[in-house]
PDB file of C-alpha atoms in Angstrom:
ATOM      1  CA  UNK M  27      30.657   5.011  -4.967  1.00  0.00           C
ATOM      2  CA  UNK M  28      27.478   2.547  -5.121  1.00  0.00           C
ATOM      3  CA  UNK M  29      28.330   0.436  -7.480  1.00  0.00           C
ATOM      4  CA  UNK M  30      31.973  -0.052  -5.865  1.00  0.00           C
ATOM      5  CA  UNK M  31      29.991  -0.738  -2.611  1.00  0.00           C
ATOM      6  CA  UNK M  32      27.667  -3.232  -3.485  1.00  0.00           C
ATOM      7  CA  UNK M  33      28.277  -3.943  -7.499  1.00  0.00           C
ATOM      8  CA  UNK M  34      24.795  -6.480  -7.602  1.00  0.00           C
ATOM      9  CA  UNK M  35      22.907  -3.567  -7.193  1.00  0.00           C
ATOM     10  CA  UNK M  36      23.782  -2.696 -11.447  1.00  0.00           C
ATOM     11  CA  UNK M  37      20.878  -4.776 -12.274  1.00  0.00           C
ATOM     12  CA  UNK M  38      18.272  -3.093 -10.397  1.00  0.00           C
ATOM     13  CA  UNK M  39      18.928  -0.181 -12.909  1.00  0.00           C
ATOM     14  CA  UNK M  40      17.708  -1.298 -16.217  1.00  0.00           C
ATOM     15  CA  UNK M  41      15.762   1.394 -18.343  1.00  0.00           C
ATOM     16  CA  UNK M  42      13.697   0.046 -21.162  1.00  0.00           C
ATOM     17  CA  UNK M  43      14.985  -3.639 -20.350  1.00  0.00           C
ATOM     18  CA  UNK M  44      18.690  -2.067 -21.050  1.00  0.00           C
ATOM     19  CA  UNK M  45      20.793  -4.217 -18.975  1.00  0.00           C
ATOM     20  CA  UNK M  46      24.357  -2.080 -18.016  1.00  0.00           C
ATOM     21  CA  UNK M  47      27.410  -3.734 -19.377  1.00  0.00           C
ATOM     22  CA  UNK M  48      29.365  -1.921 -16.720  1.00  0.00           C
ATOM     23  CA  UNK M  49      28.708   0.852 -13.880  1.00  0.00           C
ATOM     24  CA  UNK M  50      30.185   3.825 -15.413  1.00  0.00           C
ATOM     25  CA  UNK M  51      27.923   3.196 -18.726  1.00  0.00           C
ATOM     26  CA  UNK M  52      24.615   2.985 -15.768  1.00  0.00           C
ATOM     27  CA  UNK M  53      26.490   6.532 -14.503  1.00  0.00           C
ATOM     28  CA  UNK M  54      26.412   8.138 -17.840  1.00  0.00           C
ATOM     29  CA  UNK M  55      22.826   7.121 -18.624  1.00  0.00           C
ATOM     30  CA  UNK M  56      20.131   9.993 -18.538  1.00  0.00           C
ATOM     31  CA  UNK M  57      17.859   7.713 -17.092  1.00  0.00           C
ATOM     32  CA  UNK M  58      20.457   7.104 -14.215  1.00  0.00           C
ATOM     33  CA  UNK M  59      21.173  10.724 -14.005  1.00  0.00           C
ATOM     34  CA  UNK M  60      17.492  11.399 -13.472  1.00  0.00           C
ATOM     35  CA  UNK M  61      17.121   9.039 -11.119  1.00  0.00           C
ATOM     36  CA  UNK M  62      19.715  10.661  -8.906  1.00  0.00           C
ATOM     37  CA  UNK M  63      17.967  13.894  -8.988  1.00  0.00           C
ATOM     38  CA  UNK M  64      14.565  12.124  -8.261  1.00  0.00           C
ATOM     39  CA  UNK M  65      16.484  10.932  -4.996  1.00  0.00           C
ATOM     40  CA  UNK M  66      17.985  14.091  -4.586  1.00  0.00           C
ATOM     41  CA  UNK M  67      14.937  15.604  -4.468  1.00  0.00           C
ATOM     42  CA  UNK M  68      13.413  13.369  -1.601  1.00  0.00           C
ATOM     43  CA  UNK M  69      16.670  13.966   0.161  1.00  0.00           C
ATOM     44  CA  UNK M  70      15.405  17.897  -0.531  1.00  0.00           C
ATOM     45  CA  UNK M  71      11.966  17.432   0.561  1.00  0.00           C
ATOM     46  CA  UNK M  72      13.300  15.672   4.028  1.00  0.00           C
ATOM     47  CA  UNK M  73      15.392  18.610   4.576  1.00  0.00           C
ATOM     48  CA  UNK M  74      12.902  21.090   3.717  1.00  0.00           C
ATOM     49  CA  UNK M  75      10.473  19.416   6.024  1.00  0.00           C
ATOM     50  CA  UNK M  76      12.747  18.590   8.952  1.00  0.00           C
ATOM     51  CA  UNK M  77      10.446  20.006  11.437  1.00  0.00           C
ATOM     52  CA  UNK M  78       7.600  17.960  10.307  1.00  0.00           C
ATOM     53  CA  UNK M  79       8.961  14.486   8.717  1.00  0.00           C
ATOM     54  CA  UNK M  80       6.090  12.882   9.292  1.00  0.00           C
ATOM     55  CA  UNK M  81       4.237  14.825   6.412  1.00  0.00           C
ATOM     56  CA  UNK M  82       6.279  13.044   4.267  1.00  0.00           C
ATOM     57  CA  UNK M  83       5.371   9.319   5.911  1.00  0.00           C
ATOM     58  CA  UNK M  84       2.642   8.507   3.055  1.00  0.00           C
ATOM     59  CA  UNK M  85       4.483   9.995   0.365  1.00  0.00           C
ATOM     60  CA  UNK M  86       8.299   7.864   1.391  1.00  0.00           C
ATOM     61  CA  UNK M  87       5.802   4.571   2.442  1.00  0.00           C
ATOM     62  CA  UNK M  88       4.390   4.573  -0.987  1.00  0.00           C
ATOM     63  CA  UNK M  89       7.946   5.337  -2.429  1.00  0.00           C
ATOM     64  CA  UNK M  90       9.766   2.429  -0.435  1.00  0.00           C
ATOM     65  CA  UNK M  91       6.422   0.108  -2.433  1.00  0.00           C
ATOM     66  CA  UNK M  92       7.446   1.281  -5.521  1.00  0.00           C
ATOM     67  CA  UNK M  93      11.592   0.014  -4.404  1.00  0.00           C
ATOM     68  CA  UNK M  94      10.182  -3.360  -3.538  1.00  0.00           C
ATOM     69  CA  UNK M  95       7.820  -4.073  -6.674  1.00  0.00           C
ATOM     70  CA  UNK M  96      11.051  -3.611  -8.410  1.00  0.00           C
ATOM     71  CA  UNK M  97      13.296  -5.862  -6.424  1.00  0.00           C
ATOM     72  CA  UNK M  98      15.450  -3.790  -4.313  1.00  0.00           C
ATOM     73  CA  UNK M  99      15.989  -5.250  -1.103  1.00  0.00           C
ATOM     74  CA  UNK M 100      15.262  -2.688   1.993  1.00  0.00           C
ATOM     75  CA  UNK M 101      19.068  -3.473   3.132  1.00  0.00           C
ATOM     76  CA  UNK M 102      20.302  -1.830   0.425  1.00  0.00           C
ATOM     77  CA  UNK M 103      19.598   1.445   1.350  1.00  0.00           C
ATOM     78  CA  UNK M 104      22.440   1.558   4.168  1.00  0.00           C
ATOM     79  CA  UNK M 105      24.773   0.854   1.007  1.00  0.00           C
ATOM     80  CA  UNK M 106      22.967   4.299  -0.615  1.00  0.00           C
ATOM     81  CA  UNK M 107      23.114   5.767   2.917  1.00  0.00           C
ATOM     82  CA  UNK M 108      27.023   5.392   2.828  1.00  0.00           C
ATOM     83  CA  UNK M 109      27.326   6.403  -0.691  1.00  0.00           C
ATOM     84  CA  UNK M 110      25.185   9.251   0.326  1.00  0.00           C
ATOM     85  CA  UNK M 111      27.583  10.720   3.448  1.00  0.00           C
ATOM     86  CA  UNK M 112      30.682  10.184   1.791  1.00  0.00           C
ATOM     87  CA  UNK M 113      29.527  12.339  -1.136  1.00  0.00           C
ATOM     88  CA  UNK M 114      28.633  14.996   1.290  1.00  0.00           C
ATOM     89  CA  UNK M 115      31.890  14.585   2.698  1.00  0.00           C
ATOM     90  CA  UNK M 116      33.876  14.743  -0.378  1.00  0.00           C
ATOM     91  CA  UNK M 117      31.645  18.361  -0.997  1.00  0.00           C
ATOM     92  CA  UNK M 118      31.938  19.612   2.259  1.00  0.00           C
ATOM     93  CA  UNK M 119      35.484  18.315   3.449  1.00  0.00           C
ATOM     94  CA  UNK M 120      36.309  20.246   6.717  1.00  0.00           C
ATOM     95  CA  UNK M 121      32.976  21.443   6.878  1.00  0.00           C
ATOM     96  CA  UNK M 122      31.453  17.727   7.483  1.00  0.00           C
ATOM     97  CA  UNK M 123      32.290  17.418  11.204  1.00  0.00           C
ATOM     98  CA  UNK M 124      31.176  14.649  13.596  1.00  0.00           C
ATOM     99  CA  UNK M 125      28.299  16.460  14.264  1.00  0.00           C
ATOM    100  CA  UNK M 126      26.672  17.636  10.448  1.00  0.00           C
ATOM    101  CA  UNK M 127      27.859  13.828   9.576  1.00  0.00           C
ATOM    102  CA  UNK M 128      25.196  12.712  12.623  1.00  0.00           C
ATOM    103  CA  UNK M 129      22.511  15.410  12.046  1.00  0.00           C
ATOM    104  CA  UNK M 130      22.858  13.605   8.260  1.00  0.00           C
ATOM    105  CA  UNK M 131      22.723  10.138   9.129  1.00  0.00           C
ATOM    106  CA  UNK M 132      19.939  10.916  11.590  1.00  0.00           C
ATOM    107  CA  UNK M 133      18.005  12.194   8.560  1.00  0.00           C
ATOM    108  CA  UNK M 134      18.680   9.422   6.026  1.00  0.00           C
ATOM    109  CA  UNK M 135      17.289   7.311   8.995  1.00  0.00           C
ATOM    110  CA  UNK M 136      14.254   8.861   9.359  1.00  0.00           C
ATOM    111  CA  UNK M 137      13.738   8.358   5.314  1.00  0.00           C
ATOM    112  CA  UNK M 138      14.581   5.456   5.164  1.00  0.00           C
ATOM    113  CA  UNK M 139      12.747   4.253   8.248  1.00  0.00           C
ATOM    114  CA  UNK M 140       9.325   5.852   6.611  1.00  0.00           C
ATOM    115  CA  UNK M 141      10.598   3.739   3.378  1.00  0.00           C
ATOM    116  CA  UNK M 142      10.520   0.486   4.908  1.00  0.00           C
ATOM    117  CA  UNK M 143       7.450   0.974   6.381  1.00  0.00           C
ATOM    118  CA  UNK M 144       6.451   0.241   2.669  1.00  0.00           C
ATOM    119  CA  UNK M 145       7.725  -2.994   2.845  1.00  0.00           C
ATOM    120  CA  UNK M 146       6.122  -4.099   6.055  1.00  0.00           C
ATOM    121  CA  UNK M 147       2.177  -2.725   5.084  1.00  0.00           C
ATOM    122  CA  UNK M 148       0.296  -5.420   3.987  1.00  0.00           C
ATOM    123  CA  UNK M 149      -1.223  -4.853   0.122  1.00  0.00           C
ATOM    124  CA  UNK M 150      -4.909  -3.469   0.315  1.00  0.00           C
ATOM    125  CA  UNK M 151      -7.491  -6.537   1.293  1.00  0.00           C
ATOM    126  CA  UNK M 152      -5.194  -8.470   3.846  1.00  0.00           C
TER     127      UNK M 152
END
């Protein structure tokens, strides 16, 4: 669903300089694939920590660095934010109600929020 969203985000994921000659050959990659379970896994860590989220602050600040040294913009996390509920509602179908489809959106905020924060702190010196 990301790539269908917003397809100039391909680029971004190049692995040893490999450039993608189309999105499903990015999908297939094991580089790809670990990257989604390295997301899926601060996705995990938000949920896990829902009662304290700002543990997590230093930890997602540094992370949303890391985004920006490589050249993905900070409005391209609403496109991963979409791709994001409308896998969840594929998974859950009737299950994913107004409400869960808030609570989750809420969540991804809060992350993503945290993230930017990275691109707003001023590098070390300034």
């Amino acid at each position: 669903r990301l790539f269908d969203l917003d397809p100039d985000l391909l680029p971004l994921f190049q692995y040893s300089c490999k450039q993608f000659a189309s999105p499903q050959e990015c999908l297939s990659a094991p580089e790809f694939l670990d990257h989604i379970r390295k997301v899926m896994l601060v996705i995990d860590a938000a949920v896990s920590h829902l009662d304290n989220l700002p543990c997590l602050e230093e930890y997602l600040c540094n992370l949303g660095k890391k985004h920006q040294a490589v050249g993905v913009k900070v409005e391209s996390f609403s496109t991963v934010g979409e791709s994001l509920l409308y896998m969840l509602e594929k998974c859950l179908g009737a299950a994913f109600s107004p409400d869960v489809r808030e609570a989750w959106t809420e969540l991804y905020g809060a992350v993503v929020k945290a993230m930017r924060r990275g691109w707003e702190a001023l590098p070390e010196g300034d």
